[in-house]
CSV table of C-alpha atoms in Angstrom, one decimal:
chain,number,residue,atom,x,y,z
N,14,MET,CA,-7.3,0.8,-36.6
N,15,THR,CA,-5.2,-2.3,-36.1
N,16,SER,CA,-8.1,-4.3,-34.7
N,17,LEU,CA,-10.1,-3.6,-37.9
N,18,LYS,CA,-7.6,-5.3,-40.2
N,19,TYR,CA,-8.8,-8.9,-39.6
N,20,PRO,CA,-12.6,-8.1,-40.1
N,21,ILE,CA,-11.8,-6.1,-43.3
N,22,ALA,CA,-9.6,-8.9,-44.7
N,23,LEU,CA,-12.4,-11.4,-44.1
N,24,ILE,CA,-15.0,-9.3,-45.8
N,25,LEU,CA,-12.8,-8.8,-48.9
N,26,LEU,CA,-12.0,-12.5,-49.0
N,27,ALA,CA,-15.7,-13.3,-48.8
N,28,GLY,CA,-16.4,-11.1,-51.8
N,29,LEU,CA,-13.8,-12.9,-53.8
N,30,CYS,CA,-15.2,-16.2,-53.0
N,31,HIS,CA,-18.7,-15.1,-53.8
N,32,SER,CA,-17.6,-13.8,-57.2
N,33,ALA,CA,-16.2,-17.3,-57.9
N,34,TYR,CA,-19.4,-18.8,-56.6
N,35,ALA,CA,-17.5,-21.3,-54.4
N,36,GLN,CA,-19.4,-23.3,-51.8
N,37,THR,CA,-18.8,-20.5,-49.3
N,38,TYR,CA,-20.5,-18.8,-46.4
N,39,VAL,CA,-19.9,-15.7,-44.2
N,40,SER,CA,-21.0,-15.6,-40.6
N,41,MET,CA,-21.4,-13.1,-37.8
N,42,GLU,CA,-21.5,-14.2,-34.1
N,43,LEU,CA,-22.3,-12.4,-30.9
N,44,GLY,CA,-22.6,-13.8,-27.4
N,45,GLY,CA,-21.3,-13.8,-23.9
N,46,HIS,CA,-18.6,-15.8,-22.2
N,47,PHE,CA,-17.3,-16.9,-18.8
N,48,ALA,CA,-13.6,-16.5,-17.8
N,49,PRO,CA,-12.3,-18.4,-14.8
N,50,PRO,CA,-10.3,-16.9,-11.9
N,51,LEU,CA,-7.0,-15.4,-12.9
N,52,SER,CA,-3.6,-15.8,-11.2
N,53,PHE,CA,-0.8,-13.4,-11.9
N,54,VAL,CA,2.7,-14.5,-11.3
N,55,ASN,CA,4.7,-11.3,-10.8
N,56,THR,CA,8.5,-11.6,-11.1
N,57,SER,CA,11.0,-8.8,-10.6
N,58,THR,CA,14.8,-8.3,-10.5
N,59,ASP,CA,14.5,-6.4,-7.3
N,60,ARG,CA,16.6,-7.2,-4.3
N,61,ALA,CA,15.7,-7.1,-0.6
N,62,SER,CA,15.2,-3.6,0.8
N,63,VAL,CA,18.3,-3.9,2.9
N,64,CYS,CA,20.3,-4.3,-0.4
N,65,ASP,CA,18.8,-1.0,-1.7
N,66,GLU,CA,21.5,1.7,-1.5
N,67,TYR,CA,18.9,4.4,-1.3
N,68,ILE,CA,17.5,2.7,1.9
N,69,ASN,CA,20.7,1.2,3.3
N,70,PRO,CA,24.0,3.0,2.5
N,71,LEU,CA,25.8,0.1,4.2
N,72,TYR,CA,24.3,-2.5,1.8
N,73,ALA,CA,27.8,-3.7,0.7
N,74,SER,CA,28.4,-5.1,4.2
N,75,ILE,CA,25.5,-7.5,3.9
N,76,PRO,CA,26.2,-11.0,2.4
N,77,GLY,CA,24.6,-11.5,-1.0
N,78,CYS,CA,23.8,-7.8,-1.6
N,79,THR,CA,26.8,-7.4,-4.0
N,80,ASP,CA,26.5,-10.7,-5.8
N,81,THR,CA,26.7,-10.2,-9.6
N,82,ASN,CA,23.7,-12.6,-9.8
N,83,PRO,CA,21.4,-11.7,-7.0
N,84,GLY,CA,20.0,-15.2,-7.1
N,85,GLU,CA,16.3,-16.1,-7.1
N,86,ASP,CA,14.2,-13.3,-8.4
N,87,SER,CA,11.5,-11.7,-6.3
N,88,GLN,CA,8.3,-13.4,-7.1
N,89,TRP,CA,4.7,-13.2,-5.8
N,90,VAL,CA,1.3,-14.5,-6.9
N,91,VAL,CA,-1.9,-12.5,-6.9
N,92,ASP,CA,-5.3,-14.0,-7.5
N,93,TYR,CA,-8.3,-12.4,-9.2
N,94,ASP,CA,-11.9,-13.5,-9.3
N,95,ARG,CA,-13.7,-14.9,-12.4
N,96,ALA,CA,-15.2,-12.6,-14.9
N,97,PHE,CA,-17.8,-12.4,-17.7
N,98,GLY,CA,-17.6,-10.7,-21.0
N,99,LEU,CA,-18.7,-10.3,-24.6
N,100,THR,CA,-17.6,-12.4,-27.6
N,101,ALA,CA,-17.9,-11.4,-31.3
N,102,SER,CA,-16.6,-13.0,-34.5
N,103,LEU,CA,-16.6,-12.7,-38.2
N,104,ALA,CA,-15.8,-15.7,-40.3
N,105,ILE,CA,-15.7,-17.1,-43.9
N,106,GLY,CA,-16.0,-20.8,-44.5
N,107,SER,CA,-16.1,-23.2,-47.4
N,108,ARG,CA,-17.7,-26.6,-47.6
N,109,MET,CA,-14.8,-28.9,-48.6
N,110,THR,CA,-17.1,-32.0,-48.8
N,111,ARG,CA,-20.7,-32.6,-47.9
N,112,LEU,CA,-19.7,-33.3,-44.3
N,113,VAL,CA,-16.5,-31.2,-43.8
N,114,ILE,CA,-16.2,-27.4,-43.5
N,115,ALA,CA,-13.0,-25.3,-43.3
N,116,GLU,CA,-13.2,-21.8,-41.9
N,117,LEU,CA,-11.1,-18.7,-41.3
N,118,GLU,CA,-12.3,-16.6,-38.3
N,119,TYR,CA,-11.6,-13.3,-36.6
N,120,LEU,CA,-12.6,-13.7,-32.9
N,121,ASN,CA,-12.7,-11.1,-30.1
N,122,HIS,CA,-13.2,-11.7,-26.4
N,123,HIS,CA,-13.6,-8.7,-24.0
N,124,SER,CA,-13.6,-9.9,-20.4
N,125,TRP,CA,-14.7,-7.6,-17.6
N,126,TYR,CA,-12.1,-8.4,-14.9
N,127,SER,CA,-11.5,-4.7,-13.8
N,128,GLN,CA,-10.8,-5.6,-10.2
N,129,TYR,CA,-8.2,-5.1,-7.5
N,130,THR,CA,-7.0,-7.3,-4.7
N,131,ASP,CA,-4.6,-7.1,-1.8
N,132,ALA,CA,-1.2,-8.8,-2.4
N,133,ALA,CA,-1.7,-10.3,1.1
N,134,ALA,CA,-4.3,-12.6,-0.6
N,135,GLY,CA,-1.5,-14.1,-2.8
N,136,THR,CA,1.6,-16.0,-2.0
N,137,GLY,CA,5.3,-15.2,-1.9
N,138,VAL,CA,5.0,-12.1,0.4
N,139,ASP,CA,5.9,-12.3,4.1
N,140,ALA,CA,2.7,-12.2,6.2
N,141,ASP,CA,4.3,-10.3,9.1
N,142,LYS,CA,5.7,-7.7,6.8
N,143,LEU,CA,2.2,-7.1,5.3
N,144,ASP,CA,0.6,-7.0,8.8
N,145,LEU,CA,2.9,-4.4,10.2
N,146,GLU,CA,5.2,-2.8,7.7
N,147,VAL,CA,3.1,-2.4,4.6
N,148,PHE,CA,0.1,-0.1,4.9
N,149,VAL,CA,-1.2,-0.8,1.4
N,150,ALA,CA,-0.3,-3.7,-0.9
N,151,ARG,CA,-2.8,-3.4,-3.7
N,152,GLU,CA,-2.7,-5.0,-7.2
N,153,ALA,CA,-5.2,-4.4,-10.0
N,154,VAL,CA,-6.0,-5.7,-13.5
N,155,GLY,CA,-8.2,-4.0,-16.0
N,156,ASP,CA,-10.4,-5.6,-18.7
N,157,VAL,CA,-8.7,-8.4,-20.7
N,158,ASN,CA,-9.0,-8.2,-24.5
N,159,ALA,CA,-8.2,-11.0,-26.9
N,160,HIS,CA,-8.0,-10.5,-30.7
N,161,SER,CA,-7.6,-13.9,-32.4
N,162,LEU,CA,-7.2,-15.2,-35.9
N,163,MET,CA,-8.3,-18.8,-36.1
N,164,LEU,CA,-8.3,-21.6,-38.6
N,165,ASN,CA,-11.3,-24.0,-37.9
N,166,SER,CA,-12.6,-27.3,-39.2
N,167,TYR,CA,-16.2,-28.5,-38.7
N,168,ALA,CA,-17.8,-31.9,-39.1
N,169,VAL,CA,-21.4,-31.7,-40.2
N,170,LEU,CA,-23.4,-34.3,-38.3
N,171,THR,CA,-26.2,-34.8,-40.9
N,172,PRO,CA,-25.5,-36.5,-44.2
N,173,ARG,CA,-28.0,-34.7,-46.3
N,174,HIS,CA,-27.2,-31.4,-48.1
N,175,ARG,CA,-30.6,-29.7,-47.8
N,176,VAL,CA,-32.0,-30.0,-44.3
N,177,SER,CA,-33.6,-27.4,-41.9
N,178,TRP,CA,-31.2,-28.3,-39.1
N,179,MET,CA,-27.5,-28.6,-39.4
N,180,PRO,CA,-25.7,-29.8,-36.2
N,181,TYR,CA,-21.9,-29.8,-36.1
N,182,VAL,CA,-18.8,-30.1,-34.0
N,183,GLY,CA,-15.5,-28.4,-34.7
N,184,ALA,CA,-12.0,-27.5,-33.5
N,185,GLY,CA,-9.5,-24.8,-34.4
N,186,ALA,CA,-6.2,-23.1,-33.6
N,187,GLY,CA,-4.6,-19.8,-34.3
N,188,LEU,CA,-2.8,-16.7,-32.9
N,189,SER,CA,-4.1,-14.3,-30.3
N,190,ARG,CA,-3.1,-10.8,-29.2
N,191,ILE,CA,-3.9,-10.5,-25.5
N,192,SER,CA,-3.9,-7.1,-23.8
N,193,MET,CA,-4.8,-5.8,-20.3
N,194,HIS,CA,-3.9,-3.0,-18.0
N,195,TYR,CA,-2.0,-3.5,-14.7
N,196,ALA,CA,-1.5,-1.3,-11.7
N,197,SER,CA,-0.1,-1.7,-8.3
N,198,THR,CA,0.5,0.4,-5.2
N,199,TRP,CA,2.7,-0.6,-2.2
N,200,TYR,CA,2.9,1.9,0.6
N,201,ARG,CA,5.1,1.4,3.7
N,202,ASN,CA,4.0,2.3,7.1
N,203,PRO,CA,5.0,5.9,7.9
N,204,ASP,CA,5.8,5.0,11.5
N,205,PRO,CA,9.5,3.8,11.6
N,206,THR,CA,8.8,1.8,14.8
N,207,ALA,CA,6.5,-0.5,12.8
N,208,ILE,CA,9.3,-1.3,10.3
N,209,ARG,CA,11.0,-4.6,11.0
N,210,THR,CA,13.3,-4.6,8.0
N,211,GLY,CA,16.9,-4.0,9.2
N,212,ASP,CA,16.4,-5.6,12.6
N,213,GLY,CA,19.8,-6.7,13.9
N,214,LEU,CA,21.9,-4.5,11.6
N,215,PRO,CA,24.1,-1.8,13.1
N,216,ASN,CA,22.2,1.0,11.2
N,217,ALA,CA,18.7,-0.5,11.7
N,218,ASP,CA,17.3,2.9,12.8
N,219,GLN,CA,18.6,4.5,9.6
N,220,ILE,CA,17.1,1.8,7.5
N,221,ARG,CA,13.7,2.1,9.2
N,222,ASN,CA,13.7,5.9,8.8
N,223,ASN,CA,14.6,5.7,5.1
N,224,LEU,CA,12.0,3.0,4.4
N,225,ALA,CA,9.1,4.4,6.4
N,226,GLY,CA,6.4,6.0,4.3
N,227,THR,CA,7.9,5.0,1.0
N,228,ILE,CA,5.8,4.0,-2.0
N,229,SER,CA,6.2,1.8,-5.0
N,230,ILE,CA,3.8,2.2,-8.0
N,231,GLY,CA,3.4,0.1,-11.1
N,232,ASN,CA,1.3,1.2,-14.1
N,233,ALA,CA,1.5,-0.5,-17.5
N,234,ASP,CA,-0.4,-1.8,-20.5
N,235,LEU,CA,0.5,-5.5,-20.8
N,236,LYS,CA,0.3,-7.4,-24.1
N,237,ASP,CA,1.5,-10.6,-25.6
N,238,TYR,CA,1.0,-12.8,-28.7
N,239,VAL,CA,0.1,-16.3,-27.7
N,240,PHE,CA,-1.1,-19.5,-29.4
N,241,ALA,CA,-4.8,-20.4,-29.0
N,242,TRP,CA,-7.0,-23.4,-29.6
N,243,GLN,CA,-10.7,-24.1,-29.4
N,244,ALA,CA,-13.4,-26.7,-29.5
N,245,MET,CA,-17.0,-26.0,-30.6
N,246,ILE,CA,-20.4,-27.6,-30.9
N,247,GLY,CA,-23.5,-26.0,-32.4
N,248,VAL,CA,-26.5,-26.2,-34.5
N,249,ASP,CA,-27.9,-24.0,-37.3
N,250,TYR,CA,-31.5,-23.6,-38.5
N,251,PHE,CA,-32.1,-22.5,-42.1
N,252,MET,CA,-34.5,-19.6,-42.0
N,253,THR,CA,-34.4,-19.4,-45.8
N,254,ARG,CA,-32.4,-21.2,-48.5
N,255,ARG,CA,-29.4,-19.0,-47.9
N,256,VAL,CA,-29.7,-17.6,-44.3
N,257,SER,CA,-29.3,-19.7,-41.2
N,258,LEU,CA,-29.5,-18.8,-37.5
N,259,GLY,CA,-27.9,-20.9,-34.8
N,260,VAL,CA,-26.3,-21.3,-31.4
N,261,LYS,CA,-22.7,-22.2,-30.7
N,262,LEU,CA,-21.0,-23.3,-27.5
N,263,ARG,CA,-17.2,-23.0,-27.6
N,264,ARG,CA,-14.2,-23.2,-25.3
N,265,VAL,CA,-11.0,-21.3,-26.1
N,266,ASP,CA,-7.7,-21.9,-24.3
N,267,PHE,CA,-4.7,-19.6,-24.6
N,268,ALA,CA,-1.0,-20.5,-24.1
N,269,GLN,CA,0.9,-18.9,-21.2
N,270,PHE,CA,0.7,-15.1,-21.3
N,271,GLU,CA,3.9,-13.2,-20.4
N,272,SER,CA,4.2,-9.4,-20.5
N,273,ASP,CA,7.0,-7.2,-21.8
N,274,ASN,CA,9.3,-5.8,-19.1
N,275,ILE,CA,7.5,-3.4,-16.8
N,276,VAL,CA,9.0,-0.9,-14.3
N,277,TRP,CA,7.7,0.2,-10.9
N,278,ASP,CA,8.4,3.9,-10.8
N,279,PRO,CA,8.9,5.1,-8.1
N,280,LEU,CA,10.4,2.1,-6.4
N,281,ARG,CA,10.4,2.7,-2.6
N,282,SER,CA,10.0,6.5,-3.4
N,283,HIS,CA,13.1,6.6,-5.5
N,284,PRO,CA,14.1,5.9,-9.2
N,285,PRO,CA,13.6,2.2,-10.2
N,286,ASN,CA,17.2,1.2,-9.4
N,287,ASN,CA,18.9,-0.4,-6.4
N,288,ARG,CA,22.1,1.7,-6.8
N,289,LEU,CA,22.7,5.5,-6.7
N,290,ASP,CA,24.8,5.3,-9.8
N,291,GLY,CA,22.0,3.5,-11.8
N,292,SER,CA,24.0,0.3,-12.3
N,293,GLU,CA,21.2,-2.1,-11.1
N,294,PRO,CA,17.9,-1.1,-12.8
N,295,VAL,CA,14.8,-2.9,-11.5
N,296,ASP,CA,12.1,-4.3,-13.8
N,297,GLY,CA,9.9,-7.3,-14.0
N,298,VAL,CA,7.3,-9.3,-16.0
N,299,ILE,CA,3.8,-10.6,-15.3
N,300,GLY,CA,2.5,-13.9,-16.5
N,301,THR,CA,-0.5,-16.1,-16.3
N,302,ALA,CA,-1.5,-19.6,-17.6
N,303,ASP,CA,-5.2,-19.3,-16.6
N,304,LEU,CA,-6.6,-17.6,-19.7
N,305,GLN,CA,-9.6,-19.4,-21.1
N,306,MET,CA,-13.1,-18.6,-22.2
N,307,VAL,CA,-16.3,-20.6,-22.4
N,308,THR,CA,-18.7,-18.9,-24.8
N,309,LEU,CA,-22.4,-19.2,-25.8
N,310,ALA,CA,-23.4,-17.2,-28.8
N,311,LEU,CA,-25.9,-16.7,-31.6
N,312,VAL,CA,-24.6,-17.2,-35.1
N,313,MET,CA,-26.0,-15.9,-38.4
N,314,ARG,CA,-24.7,-17.2,-41.7
N,315,TYR,CA,-25.2,-16.3,-45.3
N,316,HIS,CA,-24.7,-19.4,-47.4
N,317,PHE,CA,-23.6,-18.9,-51.0
N,318,TRP,CA,-23.8,-22.6,-51.8
N,319,GLN,CA,-27.6,-23.0,-51.4
């Protein structure tokens, strides 16, 4: 229901403008878009496995495991391939002068990422650990959905008011709500002899046995509100005095996306905490600065000013 608020508001506003007989148009747009490869930067407040009391009861004897500030957060980067998707928009615009148009637009991008990748393909994770100790290190992202409310301005490239063709260029900025689904599965080798974590510690065998076969699972709906801006070029052809049909090429860029806190539960097959008394909960955030869309679409407009 929330996603319908913007289109309904635009339709109501169009009706008000029409009743006042302003130099106004309403438009509908439908097309496809290309989205580039996506890099997720995953950051968590987790400590090393040897600092996990569930895994290593002697964690307090290890330097750094009891620091109030554990230092640099755990961070790893996971890359996803490019995607394609659908773009749709509803807009209301007004011709401010013969050559300048202002527009309010609701814009939706739905990108079909829906893919998974091995964390080994990313960075920030020890390669030897992935080769021997971790059976499965899989991260996944669902479709990416962007609902945007944009304020646009266009420059008409023809000086005459009544022409069959109306080329234009434009730019805009606004606010977007980005949402996507995230999932991850990390599964340790069930064979304790394949575990290297704890090597050299007096209770290495205990650590290996506690860590073998453990699993960490993340599952969350990610969302964020980000600033967006776009550039456009297009041309309209007037089918009748009031109706035009055109094509529009646009590029939309979004500011850095950062999710709300997410929790991996279970974490190494126990509650998402590094301490038995619950004093060190573990959570994290996921961010990306790669969100952009290049769109080619058909545009139909109804012009009240003709």
